[in-house]
PDB file of C-alpha atoms in Angstrom:
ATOM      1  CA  UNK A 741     -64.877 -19.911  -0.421  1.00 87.00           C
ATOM      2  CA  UNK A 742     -67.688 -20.306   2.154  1.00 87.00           C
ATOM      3  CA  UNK A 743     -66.313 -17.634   4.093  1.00 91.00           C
ATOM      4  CA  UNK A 744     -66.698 -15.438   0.339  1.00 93.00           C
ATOM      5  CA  UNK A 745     -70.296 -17.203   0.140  1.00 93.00           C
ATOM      6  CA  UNK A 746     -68.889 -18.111  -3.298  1.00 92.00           C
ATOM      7  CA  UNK A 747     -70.332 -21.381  -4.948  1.00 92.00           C
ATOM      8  CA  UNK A 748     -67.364 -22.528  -7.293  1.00 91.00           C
ATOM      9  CA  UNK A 749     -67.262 -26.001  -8.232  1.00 89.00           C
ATOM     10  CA  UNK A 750     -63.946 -28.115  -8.382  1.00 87.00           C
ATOM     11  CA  UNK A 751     -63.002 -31.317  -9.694  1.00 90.00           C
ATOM     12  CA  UNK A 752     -60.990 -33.096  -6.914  1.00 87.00           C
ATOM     13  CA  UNK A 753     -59.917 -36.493  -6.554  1.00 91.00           C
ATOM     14  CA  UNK A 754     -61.152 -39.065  -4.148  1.00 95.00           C
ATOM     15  CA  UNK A 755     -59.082 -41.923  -2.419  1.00 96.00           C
ATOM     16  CA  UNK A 756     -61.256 -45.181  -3.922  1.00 97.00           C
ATOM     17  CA  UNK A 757     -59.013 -47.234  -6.020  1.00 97.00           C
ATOM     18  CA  UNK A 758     -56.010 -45.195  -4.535  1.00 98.00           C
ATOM     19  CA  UNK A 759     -53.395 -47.060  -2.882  1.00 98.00           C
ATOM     20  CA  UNK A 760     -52.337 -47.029   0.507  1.00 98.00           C
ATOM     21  CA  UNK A 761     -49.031 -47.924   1.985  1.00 98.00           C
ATOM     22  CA  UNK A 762     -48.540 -48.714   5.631  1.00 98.00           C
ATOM     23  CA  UNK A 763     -44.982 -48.846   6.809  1.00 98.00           C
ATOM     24  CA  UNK A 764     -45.754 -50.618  10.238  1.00 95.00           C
ATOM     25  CA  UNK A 765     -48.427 -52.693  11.416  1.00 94.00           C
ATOM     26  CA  UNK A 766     -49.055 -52.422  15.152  1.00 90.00           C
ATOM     27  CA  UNK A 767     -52.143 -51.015  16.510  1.00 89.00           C
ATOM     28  CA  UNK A 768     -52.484 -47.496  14.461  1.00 92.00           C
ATOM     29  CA  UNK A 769     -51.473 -49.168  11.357  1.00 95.00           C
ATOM     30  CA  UNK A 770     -53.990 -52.303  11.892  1.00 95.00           C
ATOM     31  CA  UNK A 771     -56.875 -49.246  12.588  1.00 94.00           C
ATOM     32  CA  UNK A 772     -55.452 -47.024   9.955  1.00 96.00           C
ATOM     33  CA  UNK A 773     -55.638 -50.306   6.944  1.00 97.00           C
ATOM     34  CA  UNK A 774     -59.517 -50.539   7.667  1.00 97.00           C
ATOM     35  CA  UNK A 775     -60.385 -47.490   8.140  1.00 97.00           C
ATOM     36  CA  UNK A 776     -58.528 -47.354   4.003  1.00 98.00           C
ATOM     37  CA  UNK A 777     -60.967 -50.317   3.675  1.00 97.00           C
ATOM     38  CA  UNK A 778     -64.051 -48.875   4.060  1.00 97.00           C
ATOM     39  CA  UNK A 779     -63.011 -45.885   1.813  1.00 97.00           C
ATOM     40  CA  UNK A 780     -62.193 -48.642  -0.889  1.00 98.00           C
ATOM     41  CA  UNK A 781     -58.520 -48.456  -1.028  1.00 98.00           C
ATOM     42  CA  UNK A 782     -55.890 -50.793  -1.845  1.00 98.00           C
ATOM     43  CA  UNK A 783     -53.677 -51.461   1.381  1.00 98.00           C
ATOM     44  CA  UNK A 784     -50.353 -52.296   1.106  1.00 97.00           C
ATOM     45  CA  UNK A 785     -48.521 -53.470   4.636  1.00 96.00           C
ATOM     46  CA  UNK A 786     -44.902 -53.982   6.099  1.00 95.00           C
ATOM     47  CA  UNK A 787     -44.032 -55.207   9.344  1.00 89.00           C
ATOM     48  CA  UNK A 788     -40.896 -56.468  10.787  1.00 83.00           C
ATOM     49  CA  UNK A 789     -42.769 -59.657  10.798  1.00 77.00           C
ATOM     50  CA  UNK A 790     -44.016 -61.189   7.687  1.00 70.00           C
ATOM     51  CA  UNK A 791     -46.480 -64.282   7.421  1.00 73.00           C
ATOM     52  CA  UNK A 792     -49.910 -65.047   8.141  1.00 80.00           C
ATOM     53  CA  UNK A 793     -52.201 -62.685   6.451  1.00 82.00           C
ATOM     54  CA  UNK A 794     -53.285 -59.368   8.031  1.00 89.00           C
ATOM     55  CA  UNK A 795     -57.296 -58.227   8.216  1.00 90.00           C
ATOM     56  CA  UNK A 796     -57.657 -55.226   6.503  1.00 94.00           C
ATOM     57  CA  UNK A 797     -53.998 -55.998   4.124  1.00 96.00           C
ATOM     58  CA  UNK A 798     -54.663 -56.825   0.453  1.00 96.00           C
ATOM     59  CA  UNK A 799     -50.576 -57.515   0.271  1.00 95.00           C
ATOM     60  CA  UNK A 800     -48.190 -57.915   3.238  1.00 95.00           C
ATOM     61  CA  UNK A 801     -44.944 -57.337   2.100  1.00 94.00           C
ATOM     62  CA  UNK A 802     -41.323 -58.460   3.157  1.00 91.00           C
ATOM     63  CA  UNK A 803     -38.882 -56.084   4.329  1.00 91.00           C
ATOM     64  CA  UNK A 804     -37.063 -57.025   0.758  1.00 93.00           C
ATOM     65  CA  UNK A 805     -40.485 -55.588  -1.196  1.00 95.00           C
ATOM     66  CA  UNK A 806     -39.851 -52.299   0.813  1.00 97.00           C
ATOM     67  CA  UNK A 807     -39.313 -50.479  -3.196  1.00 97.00           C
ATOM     68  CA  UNK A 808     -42.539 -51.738  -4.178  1.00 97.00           C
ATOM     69  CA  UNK A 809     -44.491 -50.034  -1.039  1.00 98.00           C
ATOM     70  CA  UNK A 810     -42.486 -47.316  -2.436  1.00 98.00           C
ATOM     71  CA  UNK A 811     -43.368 -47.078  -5.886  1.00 98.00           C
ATOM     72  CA  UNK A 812     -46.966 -48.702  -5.855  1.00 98.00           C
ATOM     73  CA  UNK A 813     -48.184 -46.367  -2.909  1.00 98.00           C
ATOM     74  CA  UNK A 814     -50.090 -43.102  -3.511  1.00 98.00           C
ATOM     75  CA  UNK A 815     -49.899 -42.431   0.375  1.00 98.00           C
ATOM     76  CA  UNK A 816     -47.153 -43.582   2.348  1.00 98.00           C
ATOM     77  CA  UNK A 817     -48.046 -43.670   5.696  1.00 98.00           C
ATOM     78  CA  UNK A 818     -45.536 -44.516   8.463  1.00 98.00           C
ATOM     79  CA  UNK A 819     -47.174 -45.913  11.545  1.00 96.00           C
ATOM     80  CA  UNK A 820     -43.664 -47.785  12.616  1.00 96.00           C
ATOM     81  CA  UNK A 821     -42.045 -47.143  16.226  1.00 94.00           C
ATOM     82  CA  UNK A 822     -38.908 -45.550  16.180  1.00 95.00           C
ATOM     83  CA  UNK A 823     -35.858 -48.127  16.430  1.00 93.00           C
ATOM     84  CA  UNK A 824     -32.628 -48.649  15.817  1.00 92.00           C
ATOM     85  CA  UNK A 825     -33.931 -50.699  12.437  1.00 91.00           C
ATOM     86  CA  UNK A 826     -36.389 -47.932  11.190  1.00 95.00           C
ATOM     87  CA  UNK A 827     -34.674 -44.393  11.989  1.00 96.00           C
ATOM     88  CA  UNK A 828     -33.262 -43.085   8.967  1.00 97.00           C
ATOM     89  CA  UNK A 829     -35.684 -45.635   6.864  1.00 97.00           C
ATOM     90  CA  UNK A 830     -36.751 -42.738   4.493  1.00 98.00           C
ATOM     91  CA  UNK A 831     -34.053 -41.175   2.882  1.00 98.00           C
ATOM     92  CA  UNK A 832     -33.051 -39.262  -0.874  1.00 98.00           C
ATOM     93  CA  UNK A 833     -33.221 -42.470  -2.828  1.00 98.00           C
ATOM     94  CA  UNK A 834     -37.028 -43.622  -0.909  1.00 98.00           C
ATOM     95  CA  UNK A 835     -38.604 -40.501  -1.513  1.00 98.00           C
ATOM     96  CA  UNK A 836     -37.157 -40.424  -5.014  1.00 98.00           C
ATOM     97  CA  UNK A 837     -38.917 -43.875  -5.448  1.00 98.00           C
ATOM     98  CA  UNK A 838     -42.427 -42.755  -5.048  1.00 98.00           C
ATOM     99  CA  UNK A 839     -44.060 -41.305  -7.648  1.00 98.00           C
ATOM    100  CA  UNK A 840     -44.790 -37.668  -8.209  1.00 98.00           C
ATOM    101  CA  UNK A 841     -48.137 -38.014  -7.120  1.00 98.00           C
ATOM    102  CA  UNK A 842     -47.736 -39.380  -3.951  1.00 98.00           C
ATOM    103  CA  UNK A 843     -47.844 -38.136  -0.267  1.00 98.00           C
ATOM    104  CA  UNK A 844     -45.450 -38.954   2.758  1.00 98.00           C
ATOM    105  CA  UNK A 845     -47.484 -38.960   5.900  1.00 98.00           C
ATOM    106  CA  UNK A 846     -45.804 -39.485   9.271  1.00 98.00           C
ATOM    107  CA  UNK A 847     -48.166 -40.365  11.944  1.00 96.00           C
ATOM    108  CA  UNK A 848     -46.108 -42.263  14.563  1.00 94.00           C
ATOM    109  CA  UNK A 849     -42.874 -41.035  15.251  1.00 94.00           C
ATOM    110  CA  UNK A 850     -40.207 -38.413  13.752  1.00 95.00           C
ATOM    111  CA  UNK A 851     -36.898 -39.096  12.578  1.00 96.00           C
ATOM    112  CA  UNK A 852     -38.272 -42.786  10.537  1.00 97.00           C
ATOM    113  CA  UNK A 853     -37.944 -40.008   7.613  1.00 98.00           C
ATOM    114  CA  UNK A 854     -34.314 -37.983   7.064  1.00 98.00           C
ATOM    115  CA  UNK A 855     -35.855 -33.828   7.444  1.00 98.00           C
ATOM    116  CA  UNK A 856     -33.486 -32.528   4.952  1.00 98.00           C
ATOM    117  CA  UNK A 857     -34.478 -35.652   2.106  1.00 98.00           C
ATOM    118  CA  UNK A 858     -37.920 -34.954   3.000  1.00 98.00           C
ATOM    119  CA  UNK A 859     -37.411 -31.623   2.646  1.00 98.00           C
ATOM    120  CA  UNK A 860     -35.818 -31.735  -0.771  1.00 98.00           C
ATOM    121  CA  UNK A 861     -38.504 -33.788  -2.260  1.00 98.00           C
ATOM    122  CA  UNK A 862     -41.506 -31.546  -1.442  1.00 98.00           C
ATOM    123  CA  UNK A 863     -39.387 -28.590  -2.956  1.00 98.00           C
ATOM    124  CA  UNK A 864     -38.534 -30.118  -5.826  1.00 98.00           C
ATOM    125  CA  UNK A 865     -41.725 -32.092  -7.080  1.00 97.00           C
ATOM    126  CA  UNK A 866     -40.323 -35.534  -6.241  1.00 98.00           C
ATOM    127  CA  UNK A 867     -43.495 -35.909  -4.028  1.00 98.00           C
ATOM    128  CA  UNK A 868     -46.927 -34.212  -4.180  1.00 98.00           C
ATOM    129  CA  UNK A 869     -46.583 -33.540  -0.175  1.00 98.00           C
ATOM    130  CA  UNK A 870     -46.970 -34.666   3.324  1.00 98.00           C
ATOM    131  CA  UNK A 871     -48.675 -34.936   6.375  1.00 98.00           C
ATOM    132  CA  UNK A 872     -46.270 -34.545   9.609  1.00 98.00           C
ATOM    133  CA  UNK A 873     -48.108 -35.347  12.856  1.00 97.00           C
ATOM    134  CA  UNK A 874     -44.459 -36.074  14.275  1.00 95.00           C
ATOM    135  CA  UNK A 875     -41.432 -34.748  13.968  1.00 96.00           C
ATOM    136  CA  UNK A 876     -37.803 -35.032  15.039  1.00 95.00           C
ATOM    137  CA  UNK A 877     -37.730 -32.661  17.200  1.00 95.00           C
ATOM    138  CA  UNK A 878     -40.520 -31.648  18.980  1.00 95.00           C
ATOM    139  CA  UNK A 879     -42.201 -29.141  19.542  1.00 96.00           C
ATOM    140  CA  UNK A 880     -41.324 -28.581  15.914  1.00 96.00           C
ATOM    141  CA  UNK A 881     -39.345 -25.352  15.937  1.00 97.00           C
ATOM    142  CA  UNK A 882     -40.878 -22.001  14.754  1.00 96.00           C
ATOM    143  CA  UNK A 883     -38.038 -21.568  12.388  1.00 97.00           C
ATOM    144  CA  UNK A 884     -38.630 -25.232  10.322  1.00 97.00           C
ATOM    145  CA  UNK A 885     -39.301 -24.980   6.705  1.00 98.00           C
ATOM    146  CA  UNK A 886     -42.163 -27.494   7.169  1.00 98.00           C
ATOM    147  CA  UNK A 887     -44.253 -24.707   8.429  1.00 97.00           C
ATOM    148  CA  UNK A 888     -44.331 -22.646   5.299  1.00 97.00           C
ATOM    149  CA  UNK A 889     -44.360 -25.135   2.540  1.00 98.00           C
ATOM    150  CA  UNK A 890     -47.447 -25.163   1.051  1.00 97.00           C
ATOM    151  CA  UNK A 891     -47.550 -29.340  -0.139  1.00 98.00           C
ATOM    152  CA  UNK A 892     -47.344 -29.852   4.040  1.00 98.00           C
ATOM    153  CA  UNK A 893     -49.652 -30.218   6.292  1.00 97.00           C
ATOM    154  CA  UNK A 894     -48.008 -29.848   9.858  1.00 97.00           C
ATOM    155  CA  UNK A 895     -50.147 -30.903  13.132  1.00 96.00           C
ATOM    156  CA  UNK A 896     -48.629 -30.850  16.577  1.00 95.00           C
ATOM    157  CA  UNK A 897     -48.223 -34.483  17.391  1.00 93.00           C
ATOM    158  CA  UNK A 898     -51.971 -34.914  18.408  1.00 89.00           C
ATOM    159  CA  UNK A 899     -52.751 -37.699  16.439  1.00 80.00           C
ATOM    160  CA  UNK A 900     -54.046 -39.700  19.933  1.00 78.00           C
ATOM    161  CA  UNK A 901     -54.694 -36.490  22.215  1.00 82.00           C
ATOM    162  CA  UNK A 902     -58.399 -37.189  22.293  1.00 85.00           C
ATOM    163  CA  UNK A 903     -60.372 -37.527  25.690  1.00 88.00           C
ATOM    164  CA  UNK A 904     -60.942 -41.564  24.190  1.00 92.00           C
ATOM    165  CA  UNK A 905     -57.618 -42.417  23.713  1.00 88.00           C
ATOM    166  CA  UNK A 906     -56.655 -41.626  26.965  1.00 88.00           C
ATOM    167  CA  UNK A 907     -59.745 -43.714  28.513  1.00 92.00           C
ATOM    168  CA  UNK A 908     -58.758 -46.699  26.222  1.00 91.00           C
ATOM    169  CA  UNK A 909     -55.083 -45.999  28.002  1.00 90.00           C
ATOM    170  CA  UNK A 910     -56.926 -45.873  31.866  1.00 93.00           C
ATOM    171  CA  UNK A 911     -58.981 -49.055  30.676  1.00 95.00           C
ATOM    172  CA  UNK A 912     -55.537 -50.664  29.252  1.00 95.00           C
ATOM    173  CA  UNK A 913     -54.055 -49.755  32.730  1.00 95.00           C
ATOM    174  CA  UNK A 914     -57.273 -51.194  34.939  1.00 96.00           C
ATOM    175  CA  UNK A 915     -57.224 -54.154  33.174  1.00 97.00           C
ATOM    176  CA  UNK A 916     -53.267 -54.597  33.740  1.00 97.00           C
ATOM    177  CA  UNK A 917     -53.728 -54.186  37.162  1.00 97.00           C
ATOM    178  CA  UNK A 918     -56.293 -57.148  37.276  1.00 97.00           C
ATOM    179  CA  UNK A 919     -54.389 -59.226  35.386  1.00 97.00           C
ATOM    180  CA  UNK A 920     -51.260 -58.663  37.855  1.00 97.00           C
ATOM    181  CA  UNK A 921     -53.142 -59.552  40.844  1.00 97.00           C
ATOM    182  CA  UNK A 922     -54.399 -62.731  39.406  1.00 97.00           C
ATOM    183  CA  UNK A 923     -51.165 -63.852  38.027  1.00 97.00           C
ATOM    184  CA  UNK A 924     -52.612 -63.822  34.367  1.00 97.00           C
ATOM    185  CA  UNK A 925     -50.652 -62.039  31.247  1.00 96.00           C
ATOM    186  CA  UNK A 926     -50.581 -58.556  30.975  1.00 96.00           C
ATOM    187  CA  UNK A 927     -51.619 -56.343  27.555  1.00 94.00           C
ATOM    188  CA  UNK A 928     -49.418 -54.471  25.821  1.00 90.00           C
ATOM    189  CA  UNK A 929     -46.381 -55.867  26.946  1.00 91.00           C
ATOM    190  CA  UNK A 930     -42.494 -53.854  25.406  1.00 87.00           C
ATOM    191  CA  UNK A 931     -40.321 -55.774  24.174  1.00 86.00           C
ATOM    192  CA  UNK A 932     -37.205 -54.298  25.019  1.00 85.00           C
ATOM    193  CA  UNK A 933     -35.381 -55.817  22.089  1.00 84.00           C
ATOM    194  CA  UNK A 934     -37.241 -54.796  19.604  1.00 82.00           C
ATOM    195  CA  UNK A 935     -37.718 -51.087  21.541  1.00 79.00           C
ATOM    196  CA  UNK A 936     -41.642 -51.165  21.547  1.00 82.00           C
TER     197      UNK A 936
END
């Protein structure tokens, strides 16, 4: 429209009083639930590990409340590592869960969602659409149907591919390197059971 210098007005919705689901709760999702804060959302978590409350987390659900993430959320976002526990996670009867209304957004890792269930939701109305920063396979091939859809927004796995995020990664790394030579704990530490 700008480009037409045309001045139509639209009714469009806004994302106060909406509700928010965050499948994961490491770093991104912690970020991601107030940045949904300020904008006056309802934020629904789920970690591996439940308990103490989270800043930012009206409800922290169990892993047994996973339907009601599903069925209360307008956006489901998945901010979870990719495990052994979580690939596969959203499947036929998960997207069929959600309402109508709602959008899958995938910021963290590909294959947490099954392509082909994901797939058959957007094209049949089971959800409004989605957001796919990653993907399972990557690149994302020219010939995937997630390019033309028109309910999908695809981006190319450049969620953190700013010139900041990779200072905060060099400052991460500096400040490892201190803490080695002085014997003290290090940041950011895997934990190679859990696979992040």
């Amino acid at each position: 429209m700008q480009s037409e210098r045309r001045w139509d007005r639209h009714v469009h919705g806004e994302l106060a009083g909406r509700t928010v689901g965050l499948y994961g709760l490491g770093n991104a999702g912690l970020d991601l639930a107030a940045k949904a804060k300020a904008f006056h959302m309802r934020v629904l978590g789920m970690r591996r590990r439940s308990g103490t409350p989270v800043p930012g987390v009206d409800e922290l659900l169990g892993q047994d409340e996973f339907p009601r993430l599903l069925v209360e959320s307008d956006f489901v976002v998945v901010t979870a590592p990719l495990t052994a526990a979580t690939a596969g996670r959203f499947g036929r009867e998960e997207f069929a869960a959600m309402k109508r209304t709602a959008c899958f957004v995938c910021v963290s890792r590909g294959g947490i969602a099954d392509d082909e269930a994901l797939l058959d939701a957007l094209r049949q109305g089971e959800i409004a659409g989605a957001g796919l920063d990653a993907h399972s396979v990557e690149p994302l091939p020219q010939d995937s149907p997630f390019w033309a859809l028109p309910n999908v927004i695809v981006t190319p796995h450049n969620g953190a591919t700013t010139h900041e995020t990779a200072r905060r990664g060099f400052d991460i790394l500096l400040d490892n390197v201190a803490r080695f030579a002085r014997g003290a704990p290090l940041r950011n530490i895997v934990d190679k059971t859990a696979g992040y």
